[in-house]
Amino acid sequence: MNQKGLSEKEVLSMLDTASLKDASYDNVLSAMCTRPHPIAVKAHMQFIASNLGDFGLFPGTKELEENVIRSIGELMGDPCACGYITTGGTESNIQALRAARNIAGRSHPNMVVPASAHFSFDKIADLLGVEIRKAGMDSVFRADIGSVEGLIDENTIALVGIAGSTEFGQIDPMDKLAKLALSHDLALHVDAAFGGFVIPFLDKKYDFDFSTKGVTSITADPHKMGLSTIPAGGLLFRDASCLSHLEVDTPYLSIRKQHSLTGTRSGAAVASTYAVMTHLGKDGYRKIVDGCMKMTARLVDEAREIGVSPVIDPVMNIVALDVPALDEVRKRLRAKGWFTSITRSPRAMRLVIMPHLTDEALTRFIQDLKECLGN
Ligand code: 0PR
């Protein structure tokens, strides 16, 4: 740190230099985050000093959080669900499994997740001392129910289902996982970090939320397709008593107990989520999801025209394209400014069609892809 501070102008100019090095999202096809909605940014700034870690000081923000949880709960099939706004999918997944572990009280606990689970579950295994068992996939990259069942034993505390898998955007057969969970008396956590703000707005209906009996907790992130600001994750439990299994005593705060993983936590992200959800409403989100799905369909059609097929028919706005000479093509696309990512098995080009993508950008991408393939 400098001994003497620099002027505001100097500092802001340094920030400009740094921000110019960052991706602008225009050419980003690898991210599950996007530019937040302008009203989310305004709300975030208004609540920039609010700390829900000590919510006795911020009852107004706390009310907004209760409202937001009710709205997300309603979207997830249970307006009475309880929970809180986390820092993102990782924290929500950690807390859901922590509650399940504490409730089950096994000495050598294990969880059964599909092989498609996000890497946050590897962190959970390490942090919580819960063995991770990875079940196989069916031919379209959904959890194979036979494989899940085969991994359950007397020390299993929870099953995990993914609604919007990170690599393929696939939805696990939640009704079947729920039946398994109920018959073995296990928690069923649904990771809808991405899909939570997509699936309710798709034309096709899927079992994935609290309307399916047996689903005990859900992750659904406002800072992904919810268009809120970072860090805004959603964690919901069907049963309010689950939160008490996460509580610690906080004798010197304005509140007696705390159930969040972090101490100090952003009230700004809560206000931002409240603002964007209230402003867009279900119709607004449907329009956004419709737009992303139309672009996804166009991408698949036009990729097929240049000889590239998707690994599966996309369920949501995530496409895995079976591109020959994948590494070389991605390198060439990168040189043209595009950010793409990959799936692990099979290796394919993974593209996430977020609301920041425009039809014009998609036209340029297809043209560039065609050139990079050497067609
Ligand atoms: N669950 C699922 C299904 C996810 O896809 C992700 C993140 C998480 C949990 C964890 O969420 P947080 O990152 O909020 O803790 N999926 C993206 C991924 O790993 C996150 C991401 C977002 C990556 C933007 C890159 C990026 O630019 O691919």
Coordinates of C-alpha atoms and ligand atoms in Angstrom, one line a residue:
M1 CA 0.0 0.0 0.0
N2 CA 1.2 3.5 -0.7
Q3 CA 2.1 5.7 2.2
K4 CA 0.1 8.5 0.8
G5 CA -3.2 7.8 -0.9
L6 CA -3.8 8.5 -4.6
S7 CA -6.5 10.8 -6.0
E8 CA -9.9 9.4 -6.9
K9 CA -9.2 10.2 -10.5
E10 CA -5.9 8.2 -10.4
V11 CA -7.5 5.3 -8.7
L12 CA -10.5 5.2 -11.0
S13 CA -8.2 5.2 -14.0
M14 CA -6.3 2.2 -12.6
L15 CA -9.6 0.4 -12.2
D16 CA -10.5 1.2 -15.8
T17 CA -7.2 -0.3 -16.9
A18 CA -7.9 -3.5 -15.0
S19 CA -11.5 -3.7 -16.1
L20 CA -10.5 -3.4 -19.8
K21 CA -8.5 -6.6 -19.4
D22 CA -11.7 -8.4 -18.3
A23 CA -14.0 -10.2 -20.7
S24 CA -17.1 -8.0 -21.5
Y25 CA -19.5 -11.0 -21.7
D26 CA -20.2 -10.2 -25.4
N27 CA -18.1 -13.1 -26.6
V28 CA -18.5 -15.4 -23.6
L29 CA -20.1 -18.7 -24.3
S30 CA -18.5 -20.5 -21.3
A31 CA -20.1 -18.8 -18.3
M32 CA -23.2 -19.5 -16.2
C33 CA -23.1 -15.9 -15.0
T34 CA -24.2 -12.9 -17.1
R35 CA -24.6 -9.2 -16.9
P36 CA -27.0 -8.5 -14.0
H37 CA -30.2 -6.8 -14.8
P38 CA -29.9 -2.9 -14.4
I39 CA -32.4 -2.9 -11.6
A40 CA -30.4 -5.5 -9.7
V41 CA -27.3 -3.3 -10.0
K42 CA -29.3 -0.3 -8.6
A43 CA -30.6 -2.3 -5.7
H44 CA -27.2 -3.7 -5.0
M45 CA -25.7 -0.3 -4.7
Q46 CA -28.5 1.0 -2.5
F47 CA -27.8 -1.9 0.0
I48 CA -24.1 -2.0 -0.4
A49 CA -23.4 -1.6 3.4
S50 CA -26.1 -4.1 4.6
N51 CA -24.8 -7.2 6.4
L52 CA -27.3 -10.0 7.0
G53 CA -24.7 -11.8 9.2
D54 CA -26.0 -9.5 11.9
F55 CA -29.6 -9.0 10.7
G56 CA -30.9 -7.5 13.9
L57 CA -29.3 -4.3 12.5
F58 CA -30.8 -4.7 9.1
P59 CA -34.5 -5.8 9.6
G60 CA -35.5 -4.1 6.3
T61 CA -33.0 -6.3 4.3
K62 CA -34.1 -9.3 6.4
E63 CA -37.7 -8.7 5.3
L64 CA -36.5 -8.6 1.7
E65 CA -34.7 -11.9 2.2
E66 CA -37.9 -13.5 3.6
N67 CA -39.8 -12.2 0.6
V68 CA -37.2 -13.5 -1.9
I69 CA -37.1 -17.0 -0.2
R70 CA -40.9 -17.1 -0.5
S71 CA -40.8 -16.2 -4.2
I72 CA -38.1 -18.8 -5.0
G73 CA -39.9 -21.3 -2.9
E74 CA -43.1 -20.7 -4.9
L75 CA -41.0 -21.1 -8.1
M76 CA -39.7 -24.4 -6.6
G77 CA -43.2 -25.7 -5.8
D78 CA -43.4 -24.8 -2.1
P79 CA -44.0 -21.2 -1.0
C80 CA -43.6 -22.4 2.6
A81 CA -40.0 -23.6 2.0
C82 CA -37.4 -21.9 4.2
G83 CA -33.8 -21.0 3.6
Y84 CA -31.6 -18.1 2.9
I85 CA -29.6 -16.3 0.2
T86 CA -26.1 -17.8 0.1
T87 CA -22.9 -16.8 -1.8
G88 CA -23.8 -19.2 -4.6
G89 CA -24.3 -22.8 -5.6
T90 CA -21.2 -24.1 -3.7
E91 CA -22.3 -22.7 -0.3
S92 CA -25.9 -23.9 -0.9
N93 CA -24.7 -27.4 -1.7
I94 CA -22.4 -27.5 1.3
Q95 CA -25.1 -26.3 3.7
A96 CA -27.7 -28.7 2.3
L97 CA -25.4 -31.7 2.8
R98 CA -24.2 -30.4 6.1
A99 CA -27.8 -30.4 7.4
A100 CA -28.4 -33.9 6.0
R101 CA -25.2 -35.1 7.7
N102 CA -26.1 -33.5 11.0
I103 CA -29.7 -34.9 10.9
A104 CA -28.6 -38.5 9.9
G105 CA -25.8 -38.6 12.6
R106 CA -23.8 -41.5 11.0
S107 CA -20.2 -42.1 12.0
H108 CA -19.0 -42.8 8.5
P109 CA -21.4 -40.9 6.3
N110 CA -21.5 -41.1 2.5
M111 CA -23.5 -39.4 -0.2
V112 CA -24.5 -40.7 -3.6
V113 CA -24.2 -38.1 -6.4
P114 CA -24.4 -38.6 -10.2
A115 CA -21.0 -38.5 -12.0
S116 CA -22.3 -35.3 -13.6
A117 CA -22.3 -33.5 -10.2
H118 CA -20.5 -30.1 -10.0
F119 CA -17.1 -30.1 -8.4
S120 CA -18.5 -28.4 -5.4
F121 CA -19.5 -31.9 -4.2
D122 CA -15.8 -32.9 -4.1
K123 CA -15.2 -29.9 -1.9
I124 CA -18.1 -31.0 0.3
A125 CA -16.6 -34.5 0.7
D126 CA -13.4 -33.0 1.8
L127 CA -14.9 -30.3 4.1
L128 CA -17.6 -32.4 5.7
G129 CA -15.9 -35.7 5.9
V130 CA -18.7 -37.3 3.9
E131 CA -17.5 -40.0 1.4
I132 CA -18.6 -39.2 -2.1
R133 CA -19.9 -42.0 -4.3
K134 CA -20.4 -41.2 -7.9
A135 CA -23.2 -43.1 -9.8
G136 CA -23.0 -43.8 -13.5
M137 CA -25.0 -42.1 -16.2
D138 CA -27.6 -43.3 -18.7
S139 CA -27.1 -42.8 -22.4
V140 CA -28.3 -39.1 -22.2
F141 CA -26.1 -38.2 -19.2
R142 CA -28.8 -38.5 -16.5
A143 CA -28.2 -40.4 -13.2
D144 CA -28.5 -44.1 -13.8
I145 CA -31.0 -45.2 -11.1
G146 CA -29.7 -48.8 -10.9
S147 CA -26.2 -47.4 -10.3
V148 CA -27.5 -45.0 -7.6
E149 CA -29.3 -47.7 -5.8
G150 CA -26.3 -50.0 -5.9
L151 CA -24.2 -47.4 -4.1
I152 CA -26.6 -46.9 -1.2
D153 CA -25.8 -48.6 2.1
E154 CA -26.6 -48.1 5.8
N155 CA -24.2 -45.1 6.1
T156 CA -25.7 -43.2 3.2
I157 CA -27.1 -39.9 4.4
A158 CA -28.3 -38.3 1.1
L159 CA -28.8 -38.7 -2.6
V160 CA -28.2 -35.8 -4.9
G161 CA -30.0 -35.1 -8.2
I162 CA -29.0 -32.4 -10.7
A163 CA -31.5 -30.2 -12.4
G164 CA -29.4 -28.5 -15.1
S165 CA -26.1 -30.3 -15.1
T166 CA -23.1 -28.0 -15.5
E167 CA -21.8 -29.8 -18.6
F168 CA -24.9 -30.9 -20.5
G169 CA -27.8 -29.0 -18.9
Q170 CA -29.4 -32.3 -18.2
I171 CA -32.1 -33.1 -15.6
D172 CA -31.9 -36.3 -13.5
P173 CA -35.0 -38.4 -13.2
M174 CA -36.0 -36.8 -9.9
D175 CA -39.2 -38.8 -9.4
K176 CA -37.2 -42.0 -9.4
L177 CA -34.5 -40.6 -7.2
A178 CA -37.2 -39.3 -4.8
K179 CA -38.8 -42.8 -4.6
L180 CA -35.4 -44.3 -3.8
A181 CA -34.7 -41.6 -1.2
L182 CA -38.1 -42.1 0.4
S183 CA -37.8 -45.9 0.5
H184 CA -34.4 -45.7 2.1
D185 CA -35.3 -42.8 4.4
L186 CA -32.6 -40.5 2.9
A187 CA -32.4 -36.8 2.1
L188 CA -32.7 -35.9 -1.5
H189 CA -30.9 -32.6 -2.4
V190 CA -31.6 -31.2 -5.8
D191 CA -28.8 -29.0 -7.3
A192 CA -30.7 -26.6 -9.5
A193 CA -28.1 -23.9 -9.2
F194 CA -28.4 -23.3 -13.0
G195 CA -31.8 -24.9 -13.8
G196 CA -33.7 -23.3 -10.9
F197 CA -34.3 -20.1 -12.9
V198 CA -34.7 -22.0 -16.2
I199 CA -36.8 -25.1 -15.8
P200 CA -40.0 -23.4 -14.4
F201 CA -40.0 -21.3 -17.6
L202 CA -39.5 -24.0 -20.2
D203 CA -42.5 -25.2 -22.3
K204 CA -41.8 -28.8 -21.3
K205 CA -42.5 -29.7 -17.7
Y206 CA -40.1 -31.7 -15.6
D207 CA -40.2 -33.2 -12.1
F208 CA -37.4 -31.5 -10.2
D209 CA -38.7 -29.5 -7.3
F210 CA -40.6 -29.7 -4.0
S211 CA -43.8 -30.8 -5.9
T212 CA -42.0 -34.1 -6.1
K213 CA -42.5 -35.8 -2.7
G214 CA -39.1 -36.8 -1.3
V215 CA -37.1 -33.8 -2.4
T216 CA -35.8 -32.3 0.8
S217 CA -33.6 -29.4 -0.3
I218 CA -32.9 -27.3 -3.4
T219 CA -30.1 -25.1 -4.6
A220 CA -31.3 -22.4 -7.1
D221 CA -29.0 -19.5 -7.9
P222 CA -30.2 -15.9 -8.6
H223 CA -26.7 -15.0 -9.8
K224 CA -26.9 -17.4 -12.7
M225 CA -30.1 -17.3 -14.8
G226 CA -31.8 -15.2 -12.1
L227 CA -29.9 -12.1 -13.5
S228 CA -29.1 -10.9 -10.0
T229 CA -25.7 -9.7 -8.9
I230 CA -22.9 -11.9 -7.6
P231 CA -22.9 -13.3 -4.8
A232 CA -26.5 -14.5 -4.8
G233 CA -27.2 -18.2 -4.3
G234 CA -30.4 -19.7 -3.2
L235 CA -30.8 -22.5 -0.6
L236 CA -34.2 -23.9 0.3
F237 CA -35.4 -26.6 2.6
R238 CA -38.9 -28.2 2.6
D239 CA -38.8 -28.6 6.3
A240 CA -38.0 -25.5 8.4
S241 CA -36.4 -27.6 11.2
C242 CA -33.4 -28.3 8.8
L243 CA -32.1 -24.8 9.4
S244 CA -31.8 -25.5 13.1
H245 CA -29.3 -28.3 12.3
L246 CA -27.1 -25.6 10.8
E247 CA -27.3 -23.1 13.7
V248 CA -24.6 -22.0 16.0
D249 CA -25.0 -19.7 19.0
T250 CA -23.9 -16.1 18.4
P251 CA -24.2 -14.7 21.9
Y252 CA -22.8 -11.2 21.2
L253 CA -24.6 -10.4 18.0
S254 CA -28.0 -8.7 17.5
I255 CA -29.3 -12.2 16.8
R256 CA -29.0 -15.3 19.1
K257 CA -28.2 -17.9 16.5
Q258 CA -26.9 -18.0 12.9
H259 CA -27.5 -20.7 10.3
S260 CA -25.5 -19.2 7.4
L261 CA -22.0 -20.6 6.5
T262 CA -20.4 -17.2 6.2
G263 CA -20.6 -14.7 9.0
T264 CA -20.8 -11.3 7.4
R265 CA -22.9 -11.7 4.3
S266 CA -24.2 -9.5 1.5
G267 CA -27.5 -7.7 2.0
A268 CA -26.8 -6.1 -1.3
A269 CA -27.2 -9.4 -3.2
V270 CA -30.5 -10.0 -1.4
A271 CA -31.9 -6.6 -2.4
S272 CA -30.6 -7.1 -5.9
T273 CA -32.4 -10.5 -6.1
Y274 CA -35.6 -9.0 -4.7
A275 CA -35.5 -6.2 -7.2
V276 CA -34.9 -8.2 -10.3
M277 CA -37.5 -10.9 -9.4
T278 CA -40.1 -8.4 -8.5
H279 CA -39.4 -6.3 -11.6
L280 CA -39.3 -9.2 -14.1
G281 CA -42.0 -11.4 -12.6
K282 CA -42.7 -14.8 -14.1
D283 CA -43.6 -13.3 -17.5
G284 CA -40.2 -11.5 -17.6
Y285 CA -38.2 -14.6 -16.8
R286 CA -40.2 -16.7 -19.3
K287 CA -39.4 -14.1 -22.0
I288 CA -35.7 -14.3 -21.2
V289 CA -35.7 -18.1 -21.1
D290 CA -37.6 -18.2 -24.4
G291 CA -35.1 -16.0 -26.0
C292 CA -32.2 -18.2 -24.8
M293 CA -34.0 -21.4 -25.9
K294 CA -34.6 -19.9 -29.4
M295 CA -31.0 -19.0 -29.8
T296 CA -30.0 -22.5 -28.5
A297 CA -32.3 -24.1 -31.2
R298 CA -30.8 -21.8 -33.8
L299 CA -27.2 -22.7 -32.8
V300 CA -28.0 -26.4 -33.0
D301 CA -29.7 -26.1 -36.4
E302 CA -26.9 -24.0 -37.9
A303 CA -24.2 -26.2 -36.3
R304 CA -25.8 -29.2 -38.0
E305 CA -25.7 -27.4 -41.3
I306 CA -21.9 -27.2 -41.0
G307 CA -21.6 -30.8 -40.0
V308 CA -21.4 -30.5 -36.2
S309 CA -24.0 -32.3 -34.0
P310 CA -24.9 -31.9 -30.4
V311 CA -24.0 -34.8 -28.1
I312 CA -27.6 -34.7 -26.8
D313 CA -30.6 -32.7 -27.8
P314 CA -30.4 -29.7 -25.5
V315 CA -32.8 -29.7 -22.6
M316 CA -32.0 -26.1 -21.7
N317 CA -29.7 -23.4 -22.9
I318 CA -26.5 -25.5 -22.6
V319 CA -25.2 -27.2 -25.7
A320 CA -22.4 -29.8 -26.0
L321 CA -21.2 -29.9 -29.6
D322 CA -19.2 -32.9 -31.0
V323 CA -16.5 -30.9 -32.7
P324 CA -13.6 -32.7 -34.4
A325 CA -10.1 -31.6 -33.4
L326 CA -11.7 -29.9 -30.4
D327 CA -8.6 -28.4 -28.8
E328 CA -7.4 -26.9 -32.1
V329 CA -10.8 -25.5 -33.0
R330 CA -11.2 -24.0 -29.5
K331 CA -7.8 -22.4 -29.9
R332 CA -8.7 -20.8 -33.2
L333 CA -12.0 -19.6 -31.8
R334 CA -10.2 -18.1 -28.8
A335 CA -7.9 -16.2 -31.3
K336 CA -11.1 -14.8 -32.7
G337 CA -12.2 -13.6 -29.3
W338 CA -14.6 -16.4 -28.3
F339 CA -14.6 -18.1 -24.8
T340 CA -15.8 -21.7 -25.0
S341 CA -15.5 -24.5 -22.6
I342 CA -15.5 -28.3 -22.6
T343 CA -17.3 -31.3 -21.3
R344 CA -15.2 -34.1 -19.8
S345 CA -16.7 -37.3 -21.0
P346 CA -17.3 -37.4 -23.9
R347 CA -15.0 -34.5 -24.7
A348 CA -17.1 -31.9 -26.5
M349 CA -17.4 -28.2 -26.9
R350 CA -19.6 -26.8 -24.2
L351 CA -21.6 -23.6 -24.9
V352 CA -23.9 -21.8 -22.5
I353 CA -26.4 -19.6 -24.2
M354 CA -26.9 -16.9 -21.6
P355 CA -29.1 -13.7 -21.9
H356 CA -26.0 -11.6 -22.9
L357 CA -25.7 -13.4 -26.2
T358 CA -27.4 -11.7 -29.1
D359 CA -28.6 -13.1 -32.5
E360 CA -26.0 -10.9 -34.1
A361 CA -23.2 -12.5 -31.9
L362 CA -24.6 -15.9 -32.7
T363 CA -24.4 -15.3 -36.4
R364 CA -20.7 -14.2 -36.0
F365 CA -20.0 -17.3 -33.8
I366 CA -21.4 -19.7 -36.4
Q367 CA -19.4 -18.0 -39.1
D368 CA -16.2 -18.2 -37.1
L369 CA -16.9 -21.8 -36.1
K370 CA -17.3 -22.7 -39.7
E371 CA -14.0 -21.0 -40.6
C372 CA -12.2 -22.6 -37.6
L373 CA -13.4 -26.1 -38.7
G374 CA -11.9 -25.4 -42.0
N375 CA -15.2 -25.9 -43.9
Ligands
0PR1 N1 -24.0 -26.5 -9.1 C1 -24.0 -26.5 -10.5 C2 -24.9 -27.4 -11.2 C3 -23.2 -25.5 -11.1 O1 -23.2 -25.5 -12.4 C4 -22.4 -24.7 -10.3 C5 -21.5 -23.7 -11.0 C6 -22.4 -24.8 -8.9 C7 -23.3 -25.7 -8.4 C8 -21.6 -23.9 -8.1 O2 -22.1 -22.6 -8.1 P1 -21.2 -21.4 -7.7 O3 -20.1 -21.3 -8.7 O4 -22.1 -20.2 -7.7 O5 -20.6 -21.7 -6.3 N2 -21.4 -23.8 -12.3 C9 -20.5 -22.9 -13.1 C10 -19.3 -23.8 -13.5 O6 -18.5 -24.3 -12.6 C11 -20.0 -21.7 -12.5 C12 -19.4 -20.7 -13.4 C13 -20.0 -19.5 -13.6 C14 -18.2 -21.0 -14.0 C15 -19.4 -18.6 -14.4 C16 -17.6 -20.1 -14.9 C17 -18.2 -18.9 -15.1 O7 -17.6 -18.0 -15.9 O8 -19.1 -24.0 -14.7

